[in-house]
Amino acid sequence: MGGMRYGLEGKVALVTGGSRGIGLALARELLAQGAKVAVCARKPEGLEAARRELEAVTRKLEEAGGAAESEGDRGDRDPGDLMAVQAHIAEEDQVERLFEAVLDRFGRLDILVNNAGTGVNKLVIETEEQDWDLVMSVNAKGVFLCSRAVAREMIRLQTRGKIINISSQAGKTGALYQGAYCASKAAVLLFTQVLALELARFGINVNAVCPGVVDTPLLDALCEDLARRSKKSVEDVKKALLRRVPLGRMETPEDVAKVVLFLASEDAGYMTGQAINVTGGMERH
Ligand SMILES: NC(=O)c1ccc[n+]([C@@H]2O[C@H](COP(=O)([O-])OP(=O)(O)OC[C@H]3O[C@@H](n4cnc5c(N)ncnc54)[C@H](OP(=O)(O)O)[C@@H]3O)[C@@H](O)[C@H]2O)c1
């Protein structure tokens, strides 16, 4: 991601849902910025694939660091800069074990990106109780549990940390088939405001990012559901979504990552309680 530096060298970051999509891109970019990174997800296969991909990133950075060192620069990459933990963020005991593991390994935590999320694409009249509970528990309760855990540690260790919640444009404007999802993402936005108020006196910044239409497996699932309903092809559904994006291209996970890196940096030190749209112009309030 260009040569932009965000001053994150040596910081410790945890990205929930880091095994694919936006979370994986975030982990990659945080590593490239010199942060130590932990990722979590539920499924071991996805997590293992992500670990291998991220290890390759660290190895490349080490090689680059080694080359810089031989030119007189400091090569300070450590192969221990990465960890992948299996955890379900809506389960309190698993969240506690996750934070213990990260703290044990790295000794501190400067940045939490609450990225893990899930969706169910149904009309409200079709939505089952378990659909609602799943979406609310991962997207809303999961953010609460992880934020509470990190806030306690940041306060205890006097870390002037950053909490960044990945909400969605769906948290600001309702969309068809997204009843539970929109409600859960709106919950994240108000929770962000409250947590920002409560943690301000500890110097901890809490902000949210609202992406639009990002090319990830989650979007593929949405497009497949919409295609099935409208008897159109997935390609046509994607094209129709794209026509609604003023900037005229699909959002990439890296578009989201750039804003998250900024919010994780000291340059965003005077921002807290905000919900930043990164939607190519689709969302404007
Ligand atoms: N893609 C978009 O267009 C878009 C737009 C706006 C906002 N967002 C938000 O951005 C975030 C990332 O989305 P994405 O598109 O990258 O999704 P994705 O491709 O489906 O990836 C979701 C990640 O979260 C993990 N995850 C899901 N449930 C979890 C749980 N209960 N505990 C721990 N990890 C869990 C998944 O791994 P496992 O399945 O193995 O757990 C995976 O690593 C989500 O919060 C999403 O709502 C996405």
CSV table of C-alpha atoms and ligand atoms in Angstrom, one decimal:
chain,number,residue,atom,x,y,z
A,1,MET,CA,0.0,0.0,0.0
A,2,GLY,CA,2.4,2.7,-1.2
A,3,GLY,CA,5.0,4.1,1.0
A,4,MET,CA,2.7,5.7,3.5
A,5,ARG,CA,3.8,5.2,7.2
A,6,TYR,CA,1.3,5.5,10.0
A,7,GLY,CA,3.7,5.2,13.0
A,8,LEU,CA,2.4,1.8,14.0
A,9,GLU,CA,5.9,0.1,14.3
A,10,GLY,CA,5.9,-2.2,17.4
A,11,LYS,CA,2.2,-1.6,18.2
A,12,VAL,CA,0.2,-4.7,19.0
A,13,ALA,CA,-3.1,-5.1,17.0
A,14,LEU,CA,-5.9,-7.7,17.2
A,15,VAL,CA,-8.2,-8.1,14.2
A,16,THR,CA,-11.3,-10.2,14.8
A,17,GLY,CA,-12.5,-12.1,11.7
A,18,GLY,CA,-9.0,-11.9,10.2
A,19,SER,CA,-9.1,-15.1,8.2
A,20,ARG,CA,-10.5,-13.6,5.0
A,21,GLY,CA,-12.0,-10.6,3.3
A,22,ILE,CA,-11.5,-7.2,5.0
A,23,GLY,CA,-10.0,-8.6,8.2
A,24,LEU,CA,-7.3,-10.5,6.3
A,25,ALA,CA,-6.4,-7.4,4.3
A,26,LEU,CA,-6.3,-5.4,7.5
A,27,ALA,CA,-3.9,-7.9,9.1
A,28,ARG,CA,-1.7,-7.8,6.1
A,29,GLU,CA,-1.5,-4.0,6.1
A,30,LEU,CA,-0.9,-3.7,9.8
A,31,LEU,CA,2.0,-6.2,9.5
A,32,ALA,CA,3.4,-4.1,6.6
A,33,GLN,CA,3.2,-1.1,8.9
A,34,GLY,CA,5.4,-2.9,11.5
A,35,ALA,CA,2.7,-3.8,13.9
A,36,LYS,CA,2.5,-7.2,15.7
A,37,VAL,CA,-0.8,-8.7,14.7
A,38,ALA,CA,-3.1,-11.3,16.1
A,39,VAL,CA,-6.1,-12.5,14.1
A,40,CYS,CA,-9.1,-14.7,15.2
A,41,ALA,CA,-11.9,-16.6,13.5
A,42,ARG,CA,-14.0,-19.6,14.2
A,43,LYS,CA,-13.0,-22.1,11.5
A,44,PRO,CA,-9.6,-23.6,11.8
A,45,GLU,CA,-9.1,-24.2,8.0
A,46,GLY,CA,-9.7,-20.6,7.2
A,47,LEU,CA,-7.5,-19.5,10.0
A,48,GLU,CA,-4.7,-21.8,9.0
A,49,ALA,CA,-4.8,-20.6,5.4
A,50,ALA,CA,-4.7,-17.0,6.7
A,51,ARG,CA,-1.8,-17.8,9.0
A,52,ARG,CA,0.2,-19.2,6.0
A,53,GLU,CA,-0.6,-16.1,3.9
A,54,LEU,CA,0.4,-13.7,6.7
A,55,GLU,CA,3.5,-15.7,7.5
A,56,ALA,CA,4.6,-15.2,3.9
A,57,VAL,CA,4.0,-11.4,4.3
A,58,THR,CA,6.2,-11.4,7.5
A,59,ARG,CA,8.9,-13.4,5.7
A,60,LYS,CA,8.9,-10.9,2.8
A,61,LEU,CA,9.1,-8.0,5.3
A,62,GLU,CA,12.0,-9.8,7.1
A,63,GLU,CA,13.9,-10.2,3.9
A,64,ALA,CA,13.3,-6.5,3.0
A,65,GLY,CA,14.4,-5.6,6.6
A,66,GLY,CA,17.5,-7.8,6.2
A,67,ALA,CA,18.4,-6.1,3.0
A,68,ALA,CA,17.8,-2.7,4.6
A,69,GLU,CA,20.0,-3.8,7.5
A,70,SER,CA,22.9,-4.7,5.3
A,71,GLU,CA,22.6,-1.2,3.8
A,72,GLY,CA,23.0,0.2,7.3
A,73,ASP,CA,19.2,0.5,8.2
A,74,ARG,CA,17.6,-1.4,11.1
A,75,GLY,CA,16.1,-4.8,10.3
A,76,ASP,CA,13.7,-5.2,13.2
A,77,ARG,CA,11.1,-7.8,12.1
A,78,ASP,CA,10.6,-10.7,14.4
A,79,PRO,CA,9.1,-14.0,13.2
A,80,GLY,CA,7.0,-13.9,16.4
A,81,ASP,CA,5.1,-10.8,15.1
A,82,LEU,CA,2.0,-12.9,14.1
A,83,MET,CA,-0.5,-15.1,15.9
A,84,ALA,CA,-3.8,-16.7,14.8
A,85,VAL,CA,-6.3,-17.8,17.5
A,86,GLN,CA,-9.4,-19.8,17.0
A,87,ALA,CA,-12.2,-17.9,18.8
A,88,HIS,CA,-16.0,-17.3,18.5
A,89,ILE,CA,-16.4,-13.6,19.4
A,90,ALA,CA,-20.0,-14.1,20.7
A,91,GLU,CA,-18.9,-16.5,23.4
A,92,GLU,CA,-17.7,-14.8,26.5
A,93,ASP,CA,-15.3,-17.5,27.7
A,94,GLN,CA,-13.7,-17.8,24.2
A,95,VAL,CA,-13.3,-14.0,24.1
A,96,GLU,CA,-11.6,-14.1,27.5
A,97,ARG,CA,-9.2,-16.8,26.4
A,98,LEU,CA,-8.5,-14.9,23.2
A,99,PHE,CA,-7.4,-11.8,25.0
A,100,GLU,CA,-5.4,-13.8,27.6
A,101,ALA,CA,-3.6,-15.5,24.8
A,102,VAL,CA,-2.7,-12.2,23.0
A,103,LEU,CA,-1.7,-10.5,26.2
A,104,ASP,CA,0.4,-13.5,27.2
A,105,ARG,CA,2.2,-13.5,23.9
A,106,PHE,CA,2.7,-9.8,23.3
A,107,GLY,CA,2.3,-8.3,26.7
A,108,ARG,CA,0.1,-5.4,25.6
A,109,LEU,CA,-2.6,-4.5,23.1
A,110,ASP,CA,-2.7,-1.1,21.4
A,111,ILE,CA,-5.2,-1.6,18.6
A,112,LEU,CA,-8.4,-3.6,18.4
A,113,VAL,CA,-10.3,-3.8,15.1
A,114,ASN,CA,-13.7,-5.3,15.7
A,115,ASN,CA,-14.1,-6.6,12.2
A,116,ALA,CA,-15.7,-10.1,12.5
A,117,GLY,CA,-19.3,-10.0,11.2
A,118,THR,CA,-22.0,-12.0,9.6
A,119,GLY,CA,-25.2,-11.5,7.7
A,120,VAL,CA,-28.5,-13.2,6.9
A,121,ASN,CA,-30.3,-11.9,3.7
A,122,LYS,CA,-34.0,-12.3,4.3
A,123,LEU,CA,-37.1,-10.2,4.4
A,124,VAL,CA,-38.2,-9.5,8.0
A,125,ILE,CA,-41.3,-11.7,7.5
A,126,GLU,CA,-39.0,-14.6,6.6
A,127,THR,CA,-36.4,-14.1,9.3
A,128,GLU,CA,-36.3,-16.8,11.9
A,129,GLU,CA,-35.5,-16.2,15.6
A,130,GLN,CA,-32.2,-18.0,15.2
A,131,ASP,CA,-31.2,-15.8,12.2
A,132,TRP,CA,-31.8,-12.6,14.3
A,133,ASP,CA,-30.0,-14.1,17.3
A,134,LEU,CA,-27.0,-15.2,15.2
A,135,VAL,CA,-26.5,-11.8,13.5
A,136,MET,CA,-27.1,-9.8,16.7
A,137,SER,CA,-24.8,-12.0,18.7
A,138,VAL,CA,-21.8,-11.8,16.4
A,139,ASN,CA,-22.2,-8.3,15.1
A,140,ALA,CA,-23.4,-6.5,18.2
A,141,LYS,CA,-22.7,-8.7,21.3
A,142,GLY,CA,-19.3,-9.8,19.8
A,143,VAL,CA,-18.2,-6.1,19.5
A,144,PHE,CA,-19.4,-5.5,23.1
A,145,LEU,CA,-17.5,-8.5,24.5
A,146,CYS,CA,-14.2,-7.8,22.7
A,147,SER,CA,-14.4,-4.0,23.4
A,148,ARG,CA,-15.0,-4.6,27.1
A,149,ALA,CA,-12.1,-7.1,27.3
A,150,VAL,CA,-9.7,-4.7,25.5
A,151,ALA,CA,-10.9,-1.6,27.4
A,152,ARG,CA,-10.2,-3.4,30.7
A,153,GLU,CA,-6.7,-4.2,29.6
A,154,MET,CA,-5.9,-0.8,28.1
A,155,ILE,CA,-7.1,0.9,31.4
A,156,ARG,CA,-5.1,-1.6,33.5
A,157,LEU,CA,-1.9,-1.1,31.4
A,158,GLN,CA,-2.5,2.6,30.9
A,159,THR,CA,-2.4,2.1,27.1
A,160,ARG,CA,-3.7,5.1,25.1
A,161,GLY,CA,-5.2,2.6,22.6
A,162,LYS,CA,-7.5,2.6,19.6
A,163,ILE,CA,-10.6,0.7,19.1
A,164,ILE,CA,-12.0,0.6,15.6
A,165,ASN,CA,-15.4,-1.0,14.9
A,166,ILE,CA,-16.3,-2.1,11.4
A,167,SER,CA,-19.9,-1.2,11.0
A,168,SER,CA,-21.5,-0.7,7.6
A,169,GLN,CA,-23.4,1.8,5.5
A,170,ALA,CA,-26.2,-0.6,6.5
A,171,GLY,CA,-25.9,0.8,10.0
A,172,LYS,CA,-26.9,4.2,8.7
A,173,THR,CA,-29.4,3.5,6.0
A,174,GLY,CA,-31.8,0.5,5.8
A,175,ALA,CA,-31.7,-1.9,2.9
A,176,LEU,CA,-34.1,-4.6,1.8
A,177,TYR,CA,-33.4,-8.1,3.1
A,178,GLN,CA,-31.1,-6.7,5.8
A,179,GLY,CA,-33.4,-6.3,8.8
A,180,ALA,CA,-31.2,-8.1,11.4
A,181,TYR,CA,-27.9,-6.9,9.7
A,182,CYS,CA,-28.9,-3.2,9.7
A,183,ALA,CA,-30.2,-3.4,13.3
A,184,SER,CA,-26.9,-5.0,14.4
A,185,LYS,CA,-24.7,-2.5,12.5
A,186,ALA,CA,-26.7,0.5,13.8
A,187,ALA,CA,-26.2,-1.0,17.3
A,188,VAL,CA,-22.4,-0.9,16.7
A,189,LEU,CA,-22.6,2.8,15.8
A,190,LEU,CA,-24.4,3.9,19.0
A,191,PHE,CA,-22.2,1.6,21.1
A,192,THR,CA,-19.1,3.3,19.5
A,193,GLN,CA,-20.4,6.7,20.7
A,194,VAL,CA,-21.0,5.5,24.2
A,195,LEU,CA,-17.7,3.7,24.5
A,196,ALA,CA,-15.9,6.8,23.1
A,197,LEU,CA,-17.4,8.9,25.8
A,198,GLU,CA,-16.6,6.4,28.6
A,199,LEU,CA,-13.0,5.8,27.5
A,200,ALA,CA,-12.0,9.4,26.5
A,201,ARG,CA,-10.6,10.2,30.0
A,202,PHE,CA,-8.2,7.2,29.6
A,203,GLY,CA,-7.0,8.6,26.2
A,204,ILE,CA,-8.5,5.7,24.3
A,205,ASN,CA,-10.1,6.6,20.9
A,206,VAL,CA,-13.1,4.6,19.7
A,207,ASN,CA,-14.3,5.1,16.1
A,208,ALA,CA,-16.3,3.2,13.6
A,209,VAL,CA,-15.9,2.7,9.8
A,210,CYS,CA,-18.8,2.2,7.5
A,211,PRO,CA,-17.8,0.4,4.3
A,212,GLY,CA,-20.1,0.1,1.3
A,213,VAL,CA,-19.9,-2.7,-1.3
A,214,VAL,CA,-16.7,-4.5,-0.6
A,215,ASP,CA,-15.5,-7.4,-2.8
A,216,THR,CA,-15.3,-10.2,-0.2
A,217,PRO,CA,-16.9,-13.6,0.4
A,218,LEU,CA,-19.7,-11.9,2.5
A,219,LEU,CA,-20.7,-9.8,-0.5
A,220,ASP,CA,-20.6,-12.9,-2.8
A,221,ALA,CA,-23.1,-14.6,-0.4
A,222,LEU,CA,-25.4,-11.5,-0.6
A,223,CYS,CA,-25.2,-11.3,-4.4
A,224,GLU,CA,-25.9,-15.1,-4.6
A,225,ASP,CA,-29.0,-14.7,-2.4
A,226,LEU,CA,-30.2,-11.6,-4.4
A,227,ALA,CA,-29.6,-13.5,-7.7
A,228,ARG,CA,-31.6,-16.5,-6.6
A,229,ARG,CA,-34.5,-14.2,-5.6
A,230,SER,CA,-34.5,-12.1,-8.7
A,231,LYS,CA,-33.6,-15.0,-11.1
A,232,LYS,CA,-30.7,-12.9,-12.4
A,233,SER,CA,-27.1,-13.9,-12.7
A,234,VAL,CA,-24.7,-13.1,-9.8
A,235,GLU,CA,-22.8,-11.0,-12.3
A,236,ASP,CA,-25.9,-8.9,-13.2
A,237,VAL,CA,-26.6,-8.4,-9.5
A,238,LYS,CA,-23.1,-7.2,-8.9
A,239,LYS,CA,-23.3,-4.9,-11.9
A,240,ALA,CA,-26.6,-3.4,-10.6
A,241,LEU,CA,-24.9,-2.8,-7.2
A,242,LEU,CA,-22.0,-1.1,-8.9
A,243,ARG,CA,-24.3,1.3,-10.7
A,244,ARG,CA,-25.2,2.7,-7.3
A,245,VAL,CA,-21.6,3.6,-6.5
A,246,PRO,CA,-20.9,7.2,-7.5
A,247,LEU,CA,-17.2,6.5,-7.8
A,248,GLY,CA,-18.0,3.7,-10.2
A,249,ARG,CA,-15.9,0.9,-8.9
A,250,MET,CA,-16.2,-1.9,-6.4
A,251,GLU,CA,-14.7,-1.2,-3.0
A,252,THR,CA,-11.6,-3.2,-2.1
A,253,PRO,CA,-10.6,-4.5,1.3
A,254,GLU,CA,-7.6,-2.2,1.0
A,255,ASP,CA,-9.9,0.9,0.6
A,256,VAL,CA,-11.2,0.0,4.1
A,257,ALA,CA,-7.8,-0.8,5.5
A,258,LYS,CA,-6.3,2.6,4.6
A,259,VAL,CA,-8.9,4.4,6.7
A,260,VAL,CA,-8.5,1.9,9.6
A,261,LEU,CA,-4.7,2.5,9.6
A,262,PHE,CA,-5.3,6.2,9.8
A,263,LEU,CA,-7.8,5.8,12.7
A,264,ALA,CA,-5.2,3.5,14.4
A,265,SER,CA,-2.5,6.1,14.1
A,266,GLU,CA,-1.7,9.2,16.3
A,267,ASP,CA,-2.7,11.4,13.3
A,268,ALA,CA,-6.3,10.5,14.2
A,269,GLY,CA,-5.7,11.3,17.9
A,270,TYR,CA,-8.3,14.0,18.1
A,271,MET,CA,-11.1,11.8,16.6
A,272,THR,CA,-13.3,9.7,18.7
A,273,GLY,CA,-16.9,8.6,18.6
A,274,GLN,CA,-17.1,9.0,14.8
A,275,ALA,CA,-18.6,6.8,12.1
A,276,ILE,CA,-16.6,7.3,8.9
A,277,ASN,CA,-18.2,6.3,5.6
A,278,VAL,CA,-15.9,4.5,3.1
A,279,THR,CA,-18.5,3.8,0.4
A,280,GLY,CA,-17.3,5.5,-2.9
A,281,GLY,CA,-19.9,8.1,-2.2
A,282,MET,CA,-23.0,5.9,-1.7
A,283,GLU,CA,-23.5,6.9,1.9
A,284,ARG,CA,-23.3,10.7,2.6
A,285,HIS,CA,-24.3,11.3,6.2
B,1,LIG,N1,-18.2,-7.0,2.3
B,1,LIG,C1,-18.9,-5.9,2.4
B,1,LIG,O1,-19.5,-5.4,1.4
B,1,LIG,C2,-19.1,-5.2,3.8
B,1,LIG,C3,-19.7,-3.9,3.7
B,1,LIG,C4,-19.9,-3.2,4.9
B,1,LIG,C5,-19.4,-3.8,6.1
B,1,LIG,N2,-18.8,-5.0,6.1
B,1,LIG,C6,-18.4,-5.6,7.4
B,1,LIG,O2,-17.0,-5.8,7.4
B,1,LIG,C7,-16.7,-6.9,8.2
B,1,LIG,C8,-15.9,-7.9,7.5
B,1,LIG,O3,-16.7,-8.4,6.4
B,1,LIG,P1,-16.2,-9.3,5.2
B,1,LIG,O4,-16.9,-8.8,4.0
B,1,LIG,O5,-14.7,-9.3,5.2
B,1,LIG,O6,-16.7,-10.7,5.7
B,1,LIG,P2,-16.3,-12.2,5.4
B,1,LIG,O7,-15.5,-12.2,4.1
B,1,LIG,O8,-17.5,-13.0,5.6
B,1,LIG,O9,-15.2,-12.5,6.6
B,1,LIG,C9,-15.7,-12.5,7.9
B,1,LIG,C10,-14.6,-12.8,8.9
B,1,LIG,O10,-15.2,-12.9,10.2
B,1,LIG,C11,-15.0,-14.2,10.8
B,1,LIG,N3,-16.1,-14.4,11.7
B,1,LIG,C12,-17.4,-14.5,11.4
B,1,LIG,N4,-18.2,-14.8,12.5
B,1,LIG,C13,-17.3,-14.9,13.5
B,1,LIG,C14,-17.4,-15.1,14.9
B,1,LIG,N5,-18.6,-15.4,15.5
B,1,LIG,N6,-16.3,-15.1,15.7
B,1,LIG,C15,-15.1,-14.9,15.1
B,1,LIG,N7,-14.9,-14.6,13.8
B,1,LIG,C16,-16.0,-14.6,13.0
B,1,LIG,C17,-14.9,-15.1,9.6
B,1,LIG,O11,-14.2,-16.3,9.9
B,1,LIG,P3,-15.1,-17.6,10.4
B,1,LIG,O12,-16.2,-17.8,9.5
B,1,LIG,O13,-14.1,-18.7,10.3
B,1,LIG,O14,-15.4,-17.3,11.8
B,1,LIG,C18,-14.1,-14.2,8.6
B,1,LIG,O15,-12.7,-14.3,9.0
B,1,LIG,C19,-18.0,-7.4,8.8
B,1,LIG,O16,-18.2,-6.8,10.0
B,1,LIG,C20,-19.0,-6.9,7.8
B,1,LIG,O17,-20.3,-6.8,8.3
B,1,LIG,C21,-18.6,-5.7,4.9
